Amino acid sequence: MKDRRVTKKVPEEEKLELFKKQLAVDADMTLDEQRKANEDMRFVHVDGGMWEGHLESAYGERAKFEFDLASQYLSRFIGEWNENRVAVEFKPKDHKTSDDDSELMNGIHRADFGEYFGETAVDNAVDEASCCGFGAYMLTTCYEDESDDENDLQRIAWEDIHSAYNTVIWDGSAKKIDKRDARHCTLLEPFTEESFLEEWENSDPISAFEPESLRHLDSNLHSVDTIYVAQRYDVIKKYEDLFIYNDLENGDQIRVYEDKHEKIKDELKENEFMKFVRKRRILRQSVEKTVFSGEKILEPSRRIAGKWIPIIPMYGHRVFFDGSERYRGLIRKIKDPLRLFNMQVSQLGENSAGNGQEIPIFAPEQMNNQEIKEQWADKNNKPYLLAKPIYDADGNIVHMGPLGYQKPAGIDQTTAALMQIVLQFLNEQTGGAPQDTINPDISGKAINALAKRENMNTQNINDNIKNAIRWSGDVYLEMARDVYDSERMLNIIGRDGSEKSVQLFETVLDEETGNLVNINRLDGKRFKTMADTGPAYETLREQTVEDLKGTLQALKDLGKGEQYADAIIAIILENISGVGLGPLKDLNRKLMLASGLVKPETDEEKAMVAEMQQPKEDPQADLARAAAKQQEAEAASLTASAEQKTQDAAKKAAETEQIKVETEVIKHEAHIAGVDGLVAMRERIFTAPNQIN
């Protein structure tokens, strides 16, 4: 029996016609919503858009003023979004995934989001979703360095999608708000004929599909044709072999799909530490991208990173019933009140311009003079005006001056009441201007209650935006597993905005087991994707500083300030911003590392902390030890001196005894010498003259 979960393979020669047919069917299912969304966008962003449709023909050449309360409402919502953006956060999902793994994943995402246009793409989607009810952005891959043809490393980037309501066409059978159940999705990318031929020079510039547009309503409609090229994304589910190895060197388990296994199987076989465990047949999901025009397949199907369609849908208010999807933004339900209000104001403007003054009424015989007629026709700035009186049959004057006046039309009670109702409704729906909704004399508690009530109007939109960004985290995670799957250096960004470099798949020594292990890797890790709502980092940091100041003062008042003061002051210094704070922040960082408030991140900081943790001796102990050594040296010197004196005394005694012996010998020898001396002397005397001669 055929497994329905497996995607049916479509022959290449049949793809173009099948894709075009499915695109037309999918677009037709949401055609009504596309038209309404287009009207909503024009209502706000096009001059005269508030009068387009049946009112434009009904009012013809009459005055059509626009009091734009819609843009103010929309701009306030966008401003609140800018102050309280939603960010993706990854958290560990099982015991094999640590907080360090989670922080690595978050750091990579923050770096990609900040450097590769994440904020711009998401903001554009929020703008469109809040206005017309639907927006979208796309995740894709790009080369890390486009100018280096030898660098094949890639990063994940964000791309904004404009007019998503009629350029993103989803599988008509998909019902979930994040479209995870969609089998395919088509993105229509507009090109001019010239740009199309530059990209695909051997192809005819024929659109794959023409989305419905209201551009024909523009007074400055350009004549350049737009060619729409379709990017088709298909979810592919098929069974593949998964090869499982054990890395004996570090104890990790390596799981490789057959497409990648073919490339590295020889390398794995030669590695003595890699032991093949088993091969498993599993159902694998991937995504293929195909680019086509109305004429042919421009780029053949190829697998892209990740397992989900990389287009992120974002809705305002959204429901699914009667077999179709319905959505709207902030504008649709206030369009009719705004039209009615503009109609009333325009009517009053016409009345004021055309009938702003009272018109005098004369009898024909009062104005039968050409000079008088000219005076009244140009009566402004005249010192006086003339008019003939009316006479009776007897020639008596019966009336002087105008017979009466035609007064300008006033505002009737019905119109006044209707305008009041419309304005009240708009204020309730949009919140009005801040000075109209918040009384400066009321309490802060009451102000918070009012703000909460106003935010209830947009709570559903905020939740849908949050869900879309959370889903984009799931899509990003699966793409990251494919893109960041080898050893390389990456710049990541911490939660506090600090940057650092990490090496993926870095090999280090596990101090507990003594084995070499790979760290900073995403394979085998499981994460929960969360959407964290809060103010922008700079705003949050400023708020943190103020909160810590208040906390420090409160602790001092409780008599506990000394216990926490150093830590609080260190965190305040870490979060303050200004000019010339570099040396102070460097010193503060060293003190925080020394006290253990923060963990070392760089190799330099780790070495510094290790040096700090070496046991250091008390200077007084060093002095005592030096004094003891000096005393020992002096004692040794005294002992040596005493021994030397003893030796000298013994030597002197021996010498004395020797002297005594020698003295006796000398005395004995002296007696003999004396006799011999006398004999010698006698001989010298007797022989002296002979010697002289």
Coordinates of N, CA, C and O in Angstrom, one line a residue, residues 252-407:
D252 N 30.8 10.9 20.9 CA 29.7 11.5 20.2 C 29.1 10.5 19.2 O 29.8 9.6 18.7
Q253 N 27.9 10.7 18.8 CA 27.2 9.9 17.8 C 27.0 10.8 16.6 O 26.5 11.9 16.6
I254 N 27.5 10.3 15.4 CA 27.4 11.0 14.2 C 26.3 10.4 13.3 O 26.3 9.2 13.1
R255 N 25.4 11.3 12.9 CA 24.3 10.9 12.1 C 24.4 11.6 10.7 O 24.3 12.8 10.7
V256 N 24.5 10.8 9.6 CA 24.7 11.4 8.3 C 23.7 10.8 7.3 O 23.5 9.6 7.2
Y257 N 23.0 11.7 6.6 CA 22.0 11.2 5.6 C 22.8 10.8 4.3 O 24.0 11.2 4.1
E258 N 22.1 10.0 3.5 CA 22.8 9.3 2.4 C 23.4 10.3 1.4 O 24.4 10.1 0.8
D259 N 22.7 11.5 1.2 CA 23.3 12.4 0.2 C 24.6 13.0 0.6 O 25.5 13.1 -0.2
K260 N 24.8 13.2 1.9 CA 26.1 13.7 2.4 C 27.0 12.5 2.7 O 28.2 12.7 2.6
H261 N 26.5 11.4 3.0 CA 27.3 10.2 3.3 C 28.1 9.8 2.1 O 29.3 9.4 2.2
E262 N 27.6 10.0 0.9 CA 28.3 9.6 -0.3 C 29.6 10.5 -0.5 O 30.6 10.0 -1.0
K263 N 29.6 11.7 0.0 CA 30.7 12.6 -0.1 C 31.8 12.3 0.9 O 33.0 12.6 0.7
I264 N 31.4 11.8 2.1 CA 32.4 11.7 3.2 C 32.6 10.2 3.6 O 33.3 10.0 4.6
K265 N 32.0 9.3 2.9 CA 32.1 7.9 3.4 C 33.5 7.4 3.4 O 33.9 6.6 4.4
D266 N 34.3 7.8 2.5 CA 35.7 7.3 2.4 C 36.5 7.9 3.6 O 37.3 7.2 4.2
E267 N 36.2 9.2 3.9 CA 36.9 9.8 5.0 C 36.5 9.1 6.3 O 37.4 8.9 7.2
L268 N 35.3 8.8 6.5 CA 34.8 8.1 7.7 C 35.4 6.7 7.8 O 35.8 6.3 8.9
K269 N 35.6 6.0 6.7 CA 36.1 4.7 6.7 C 37.6 4.7 7.1 O 38.1 3.8 7.8
E270 N 38.3 5.7 6.7 CA 39.8 5.8 7.0 C 40.0 6.3 8.5 O 41.1 6.1 9.0
N271 N 39.0 6.9 9.1 CA 39.2 7.4 10.4 C 39.0 6.2 11.4 O 37.9 5.6 11.5
E272 N 40.1 5.9 12.1 CA 40.1 4.7 13.0 C 39.2 4.9 14.2 O 38.8 4.0 14.9
F273 N 38.8 6.2 14.5 CA 38.0 6.5 15.7 C 36.5 6.4 15.3 O 35.6 6.5 16.2
M274 N 36.2 6.3 14.0 CA 34.8 6.3 13.6 C 34.3 4.8 13.4 O 34.9 4.1 12.6
K275 N 33.3 4.4 14.2 CA 32.9 3.0 14.1 C 31.4 3.0 13.6 O 30.5 3.7 14.2
F276 N 31.2 2.4 12.5 CA 29.8 2.3 12.0 C 28.9 1.5 12.9 O 29.3 0.4 13.3
V277 N 27.7 2.0 13.2 CA 26.8 1.4 14.1 C 25.7 0.7 13.3 O 25.5 -0.5 13.4
R278 N 24.9 1.5 12.6 CA 23.8 0.9 11.8 C 23.3 1.9 10.8 O 23.7 3.1 10.8
K279 N 22.5 1.4 9.9 CA 21.9 2.2 8.9 C 20.4 2.1 9.1 O 19.8 1.0 9.3
R280 N 19.7 3.3 9.1 CA 18.3 3.3 9.4 C 17.5 4.0 8.3 O 17.9 5.0 7.7
R281 N 16.4 3.4 7.9 CA 15.5 4.0 6.8 C 14.5 4.9 7.5 O 13.6 4.4 8.3
I282 N 14.5 6.2 7.2 CA 13.5 7.1 7.9 C 12.9 8.0 6.8 O 13.4 8.2 5.7
L283 N 11.7 8.6 7.2 CA 11.0 9.5 6.4 C 11.6 10.9 6.6 O 11.5 11.5 7.7
R284 N 12.2 11.5 5.6 CA 12.9 12.8 5.7 C 12.2 13.9 5.0 O 11.7 13.6 3.8
Q285 N 12.1 15.0 5.6 CA 11.4 16.2 4.9 C 12.4 17.2 4.5 O 13.3 17.6 5.3
S286 N 12.3 17.7 3.3 CA 13.2 18.7 2.8 C 12.4 19.7 1.9 O 11.2 19.5 1.7
V287 N 13.0 20.7 1.4 CA 12.3 21.7 0.5 C 13.1 21.9 -0.8 O 14.3 22.0 -0.8
E288 N 12.3 21.9 -1.9 CA 12.9 22.1 -3.2 C 12.4 23.5 -3.7 O 11.2 23.8 -3.6
K289 N 13.3 24.2 -4.4 CA 13.0 25.5 -5.0 C 13.1 25.3 -6.5 O 14.0 24.8 -7.1
T290 N 12.0 25.9 -7.2 CA 12.0 25.9 -8.7 C 11.6 27.3 -9.1 O 10.7 27.9 -8.6
V291 N 12.3 27.8 -10.1 CA 12.0 29.1 -10.7 C 11.5 29.0 -12.1 O 12.1 28.3 -12.9
F292 N 10.3 29.6 -12.4 CA 9.7 29.4 -13.7 C 9.0 30.7 -14.1 O 8.6 31.5 -13.3
S293 N 8.9 30.9 -15.4 CA 8.1 32.0 -16.0 C 6.9 31.4 -16.7 O 6.6 30.2 -16.5
G294 N 6.2 32.2 -17.5 CA 5.1 31.6 -18.2 C 5.5 30.8 -19.4 O 4.6 30.1 -20.0
E295 N 6.8 30.8 -19.7 CA 7.2 30.1 -20.9 C 7.9 28.8 -20.6 O 7.7 27.7 -21.2
K296 N 8.8 28.8 -19.5 CA 9.6 27.6 -19.2 C 10.1 27.6 -17.8 O 10.0 28.6 -17.1
I297 N 10.7 26.5 -17.4 CA 11.4 26.4 -16.1 C 12.8 27.2 -16.3 O 13.6 26.8 -17.1
L298 N 12.9 28.2 -15.5 CA 14.1 29.0 -15.6 C 15.3 28.5 -14.8 O 16.5 28.5 -15.2
E299 N 15.0 27.9 -13.6 CA 16.0 27.3 -12.8 C 15.4 26.0 -12.3 O 14.3 26.0 -11.7
P300 N 16.1 24.8 -12.6 CA 15.5 23.5 -12.2 C 15.4 23.4 -10.7 O 16.1 24.1 -10.0
S301 N 14.6 22.4 -10.3 CA 14.4 22.1 -8.9 C 15.7 21.8 -8.2 O 16.5 21.0 -8.7
R302 N 15.9 22.4 -7.1 CA 17.1 22.0 -6.2 C 16.7 22.1 -4.8 O 15.9 22.9 -4.4
R303 N 17.4 21.3 -4.0 CA 17.1 21.3 -2.5 C 17.8 22.5 -1.9 O 18.9 22.9 -2.2
I304 N 17.0 23.1 -1.0 CA 17.6 24.3 -0.2 C 17.7 23.9 1.2 O 17.3 22.8 1.7
A305 N 18.4 24.8 2.0 CA 18.6 24.5 3.4 C 17.3 24.4 4.2 O 16.4 25.2 3.9
G306 N 17.3 23.5 5.2 CA 16.1 23.5 6.0 C 15.1 22.4 5.6 O 15.2 21.8 4.6
K307 N 14.0 22.3 6.4 CA 13.0 21.4 6.1 C 11.6 22.0 6.0 O 10.6 21.3 5.8
W308 N 11.5 23.3 6.2 CA 10.2 24.0 6.1 C 10.3 25.1 5.0 O 11.4 25.6 4.6
I309 N 9.2 25.4 4.4 CA 9.1 26.5 3.4 C 9.6 27.8 4.0 O 9.1 28.2 5.1
P310 N 10.6 28.4 3.5 CA 11.2 29.5 4.2 C 10.5 30.9 4.1 O 11.1 31.9 4.4
I311 N 9.2 30.9 3.7 CA 8.4 32.1 3.7 C 7.6 32.1 4.9 O 6.8 31.2 5.2
I312 N 7.7 33.2 5.7 CA 7.0 33.3 7.0 C 5.7 34.2 6.8 O 5.9 35.4 6.6
P313 N 4.5 33.6 6.9 CA 3.3 34.5 6.8 C 3.0 35.2 8.1 O 3.3 34.6 9.2
M314 N 2.5 36.4 8.0 CA 2.2 37.2 9.2 C 0.8 37.8 9.0 O 0.6 38.5 8.0
Y315 N -0.1 37.6 10.0 CA -1.5 38.0 9.8 C -1.8 39.1 10.9 O -1.2 39.2 11.9
G316 N -2.8 39.9 10.5 CA -3.4 40.8 11.5 C -4.5 40.0 12.2 O -4.2 39.1 13.1
H317 N -5.8 40.3 11.9 CA -6.9 39.4 12.3 C -7.1 38.3 11.3 O -7.2 38.6 10.1
R318 N -7.2 37.1 11.7 CA -7.3 36.0 10.7 C -8.2 34.9 11.2 O -8.1 34.5 12.4
V319 N -9.1 34.4 10.4 CA -10.0 33.3 10.7 C -10.0 32.4 9.4 O -9.7 32.8 8.3
F320 N -10.5 31.2 9.6 CA -10.6 30.2 8.5 C -12.0 29.6 8.7 O -12.3 28.9 9.7
F321 N -12.9 29.9 7.7 CA -14.2 29.2 7.8 C -14.8 29.2 6.4 O -14.3 29.8 5.5
D322 N -15.8 28.3 6.2 CA -16.4 28.1 4.9 C -15.4 27.7 3.9 O -15.5 28.0 2.7
G323 N -14.4 27.0 4.3 CA -13.4 26.5 3.4 C -12.4 27.5 2.8 O -11.7 27.2 1.9
S324 N -12.4 28.7 3.4 CA -11.5 29.7 2.9 C -11.0 30.6 4.0 O -11.5 30.6 5.1
E325 N -9.9 31.2 3.7 CA -9.2 32.1 4.7 C -9.6 33.5 4.6 O -9.8 34.0 3.5
R326 N -9.9 34.1 5.8 CA -10.3 35.6 5.8 C -9.3 36.3 6.7 O -8.9 35.8 7.8
Y327 N -8.9 37.5 6.3 CA -8.0 38.3 7.2 C -8.3 39.7 7.0 O -8.8 40.2 5.9
R328 N -7.9 40.5 7.9 CA -8.0 42.0 7.8 C -7.0 42.6 8.8 O -6.5 42.0 9.7
G329 N -6.7 43.9 8.6 CA -5.8 44.6 9.5 C -6.6 45.6 10.3 O -7.8 45.5 10.6
L330 N -5.9 46.7 10.7 CA -6.5 47.7 11.5 C -7.4 48.7 10.7 O -8.3 49.4 11.3
I331 N -7.3 48.7 9.4 CA -8.0 49.7 8.6 C -9.4 49.4 8.2 O -10.2 50.2 8.1
R332 N -9.6 48.1 7.8 CA -10.8 47.7 7.1 C -12.1 48.1 7.8 O -13.0 48.6 7.2
K333 N -12.2 47.9 9.1 CA -13.4 48.2 9.8 C -13.6 49.7 10.2 O -14.7 50.0 10.7
I334 N -12.6 50.5 9.8 CA -12.9 52.0 10.1 C -12.9 52.7 8.7 O -13.0 54.0 8.7
K335 N -12.9 52.0 7.6 CA -12.9 52.7 6.3 C -14.3 53.4 6.1 O -14.3 54.5 5.7
D336 N -15.4 52.7 6.4 CA -16.7 53.3 6.1 C -16.9 54.5 7.0 O -17.4 55.5 6.5
P337 N -16.7 54.4 8.3 CA -16.8 55.6 9.2 C -16.0 56.8 8.7 O -16.4 58.0 8.7
L338 N -14.7 56.5 8.2 CA -13.9 57.6 7.7 C -14.4 58.1 6.4 O -14.4 59.4 6.2
R339 N -15.0 57.3 5.5 CA -15.6 57.8 4.3 C -16.8 58.7 4.6 O -16.9 59.8 4.0
L340 N -17.6 58.2 5.6 CA -18.8 59.0 5.9 C -18.3 60.4 6.5 O -18.9 61.4 6.2
F341 N -17.3 60.4 7.3 CA -16.9 61.6 7.9 C -16.3 62.5 6.9 O -16.6 63.8 6.9
N342 N -15.5 62.0 5.9 CA -15.0 62.8 4.9 C -16.1 63.4 3.9 O -15.9 64.5 3.4
M343 N -17.1 62.6 3.7 CA -18.2 63.1 2.9 C -18.9 64.3 3.6 O -19.2 65.3 2.9
Q344 N -19.1 64.2 4.9 CA -19.7 65.3 5.6 C -18.9 66.5 5.6 O -19.3 67.7 5.4
V345 N -17.6 66.3 5.9 CA -16.7 67.5 5.9 C -16.6 68.1 4.5 O -16.5 69.4 4.4
S346 N -16.5 67.3 3.5 CA -16.4 67.8 2.1 C -17.7 68.6 1.8 O -17.6 69.7 1.2
Q347 N -18.9 68.1 2.2 CA -20.1 68.9 2.0 C -20.1 70.2 2.7 O -20.5 71.3 2.2
L348 N -19.6 70.2 3.9 CA -19.5 71.5 4.7 C -18.5 72.4 4.0 O -18.8 73.7 4.0
G349 N -17.5 71.9 3.5 CA -16.5 72.7 2.8 C -17.1 73.4 1.6 O -16.8 74.6 1.3
E350 N -17.9 72.6 0.8 CA -18.5 73.2 -0.3 C -19.5 74.3 0.1 O -19.6 75.4 -0.6
N351 N -20.3 74.0 1.1 CA -21.3 75.0 1.6 C -20.6 76.3 2.0 O -21.0 77.4 1.7
S352 N -19.4 76.1 2.7 CA -18.7 77.3 3.2 C -18.1 78.1 2.1 O -18.1 79.3 2.1
A353 N -17.6 77.4 1.1 CA -16.9 78.1 0.0 C -17.9 78.8 -0.9 O -17.7 79.9 -1.4
G354 N -19.1 78.1 -1.2 CA -20.0 78.6 -2.1 C -21.1 79.5 -1.5 O -21.6 80.4 -2.2
N355 N -21.4 79.2 -0.3 CA -22.5 80.0 0.4 C -22.0 80.6 1.7 O -22.8 80.6 2.7
G356 N -20.9 81.1 1.7 CA -20.3 81.5 3.0 C -20.9 82.9 3.4 O -20.8 83.2 4.6
Q357 N -21.5 83.7 2.6 CA -22.1 85.0 2.9 C -23.6 85.0 2.6 O -24.1 84.3 1.8
E358 N -24.2 85.9 3.2 CA -25.6 86.2 2.9 C -25.8 86.9 1.6 O -25.0 87.8 1.3
I359 N -26.7 86.5 0.8 CA -26.9 87.1 -0.6 C -28.1 88.0 -0.5 O -29.2 87.5 -0.2
P360 N -28.0 89.3 -0.8 CA -29.1 90.2 -0.8 C -30.1 89.9 -2.0 O -29.6 89.5 -3.0
I361 N -31.3 90.2 -1.7 CA -32.4 90.0 -2.7 C -33.0 91.3 -3.1 O -33.4 92.1 -2.2
F362 N -33.0 91.6 -4.4 CA -33.5 92.9 -4.9 C -34.6 92.7 -5.9 O -34.7 91.6 -6.6
A363 N -35.5 93.7 -6.1 CA -36.4 93.6 -7.2 C -35.7 94.0 -8.4 O -34.7 94.7 -8.4
P364 N -36.2 93.5 -9.6 CA -35.5 93.8 -10.9 C -35.3 95.3 -11.1 O -34.3 95.7 -11.6
E365 N -36.4 96.1 -10.8 CA -36.2 97.6 -11.1 C -35.2 98.2 -10.2 O -34.7 99.3 -10.6
Q366 N -34.7 97.6 -9.1 CA -33.7 98.2 -8.3 C -32.3 98.0 -8.9 O -31.4 98.8 -8.5
M367 N -32.2 97.1 -9.8 CA -30.8 96.9 -10.4 C -30.8 97.1 -11.9 O -30.0 96.4 -12.5
N368 N -31.7 97.9 -12.4 CA -31.7 98.1 -13.8 C -30.6 99.1 -14.3 O -30.6 99.4 -15.5
N369 N -29.8 99.5 -13.4 CA -28.7 100.4 -13.8 C -27.4 99.6 -13.9 O -27.0 98.8 -12.9
Q370 N -26.6 99.7 -15.0 CA -25.4 99.0 -15.1 C -24.4 99.3 -14.1 O -23.7 98.4 -13.6
E371 N -24.3 100.5 -13.7 CA -23.3 100.9 -12.7 C -23.6 100.3 -11.3 O -22.7 99.8 -10.6
I372 N -24.9 100.2 -11.0 CA -25.2 99.6 -9.7 C -25.0 98.1 -9.8 O -24.5 97.5 -8.8
K373 N -25.2 97.5 -10.9 CA -25.0 96.0 -11.0 C -23.5 95.7 -10.8 O -23.1 94.8 -10.1
E374 N -22.6 96.6 -11.4 CA -21.2 96.4 -11.3 C -20.7 96.6 -9.8 O -19.8 95.9 -9.4
Q375 N -21.3 97.5 -9.2 CA -20.9 97.8 -7.8 C -21.2 96.5 -6.9 O -20.4 96.1 -6.1
W376 N -22.5 96.0 -7.1 CA -22.8 94.8 -6.3 C -22.1 93.6 -6.7 O -21.8 92.7 -5.8
A377 N -21.7 93.5 -7.9 CA -20.9 92.3 -8.4 C -19.5 92.3 -7.7 O -18.9 91.3 -7.5
D378 N -19.0 93.5 -7.5 CA -17.7 93.6 -6.9 C -17.8 94.5 -5.6 O -17.2 95.5 -5.5
K379 N -18.7 94.0 -4.7 CA -19.1 94.8 -3.5 C -18.0 94.8 -2.4 O -18.1 95.7 -1.5
N380 N -17.0 93.9 -2.5 CA -16.0 93.9 -1.4 C -15.2 95.1 -1.5 O -14.8 95.6 -2.5
N381 N -14.8 95.7 -0.3 CA -14.0 96.8 -0.1 C -14.6 98.1 -0.8 O -13.8 99.0 -1.2
K382 N -15.9 98.1 -0.9 CA -16.6 99.4 -1.3 C -17.0 100.2 -0.1 O -17.6 99.6 0.8
P383 N -16.8 101.5 -0.1 CA -17.3 102.3 1.0 C -18.8 102.3 1.1 O -19.3 102.5 2.2
Y384 N -19.5 102.2 0.0 CA -20.9 102.2 0.0 C -21.4 101.6 -1.3 O -20.7 101.4 -2.2
L385 N -22.7 101.2 -1.3 CA -23.3 100.6 -2.4 C -24.7 101.3 -2.7 O -25.3 101.8 -1.8
L386 N -25.0 101.3 -4.0 CA -26.3 102.0 -4.4 C -27.3 101.0 -4.8 O -27.0 99.9 -5.3
A387 N -28.6 101.4 -4.6 CA -29.7 100.6 -5.1 C -30.9 101.5 -5.2 O -31.1 102.4 -4.4
K388 N -31.7 101.3 -6.3 CA -32.8 102.2 -6.5 C -34.0 101.7 -5.6 O -34.1 100.6 -5.3
P389 N -34.8 102.7 -5.1 CA -35.9 102.4 -4.2 C -37.1 101.9 -5.1 O -37.1 102.0 -6.3
I390 N -38.0 101.3 -4.4 CA -39.2 100.8 -5.1 C -40.4 101.8 -4.8 O -40.6 102.2 -3.7
Y391 N -41.0 102.3 -6.0 CA -42.1 103.2 -5.9 C -43.5 102.6 -6.1 O -43.6 101.6 -6.8
D392 N -44.5 103.2 -5.5 CA -45.8 102.7 -5.8 C -46.4 103.4 -7.0 O -45.7 104.2 -7.6
A393 N -47.7 103.2 -7.2 CA -48.3 103.8 -8.4 C -48.4 105.3 -8.3 O -48.4 106.0 -9.4
D394 N -48.3 105.8 -7.1 CA -48.4 107.3 -6.9 C -47.0 107.9 -6.9 O -46.9 109.1 -6.7
G395 N -46.0 107.1 -7.1 CA -44.6 107.6 -7.0 C -44.0 107.7 -5.7 O -43.0 108.3 -5.5
N396 N -44.7 107.1 -4.7 CA -44.1 107.1 -3.3 C -43.1 106.0 -3.1 O -43.4 104.9 -3.6
I397 N -42.1 106.3 -2.4 CA -41.1 105.2 -2.1 C -41.7 104.3 -1.1 O -42.2 104.7 0.0
V398 N -41.8 103.0 -1.4 CA -42.4 102.0 -0.5 C -41.3 101.1 0.1 O -41.6 100.4 1.1
H399 N -40.1 101.1 -0.5 CA -39.1 100.2 0.1 C -37.7 100.7 -0.4 O -37.5 101.1 -1.5
M400 N -36.8 100.7 0.6 CA -35.4 101.0 0.3 C -34.5 99.8 0.6 O -34.8 99.1 1.6
G401 N -33.4 99.6 -0.1 CA -32.5 98.5 0.1 C -33.0 97.2 -0.3 O -34.1 97.1 -1.0
P402 N -32.3 96.1 0.1 CA -32.7 94.7 -0.3 C -34.0 94.3 0.2 O -34.4 94.8 1.3
L403 N -34.7 93.5 -0.5 CA -36.0 93.0 0.0 C -35.8 91.9 1.1 O -36.6 91.7 1.9
G404 N -34.6 91.3 1.0 CA -34.3 90.2 2.0 C -32.9 89.6 1.7 O -32.2 90.2 0.9
Y405 N -32.6 88.6 2.4 CA -31.3 87.9 2.3 C -31.5 86.4 2.2 O -32.3 85.8 2.9
Q406 N -30.6 85.8 1.3 CA -30.5 84.3 1.2 C -29.4 83.9 2.1 O -28.2 84.2 1.9
K407 N -29.7 83.2 3.2 CA -28.7 82.8 4.2 C -28.0 81.5 3.8 O -28.6 80.7 3.2

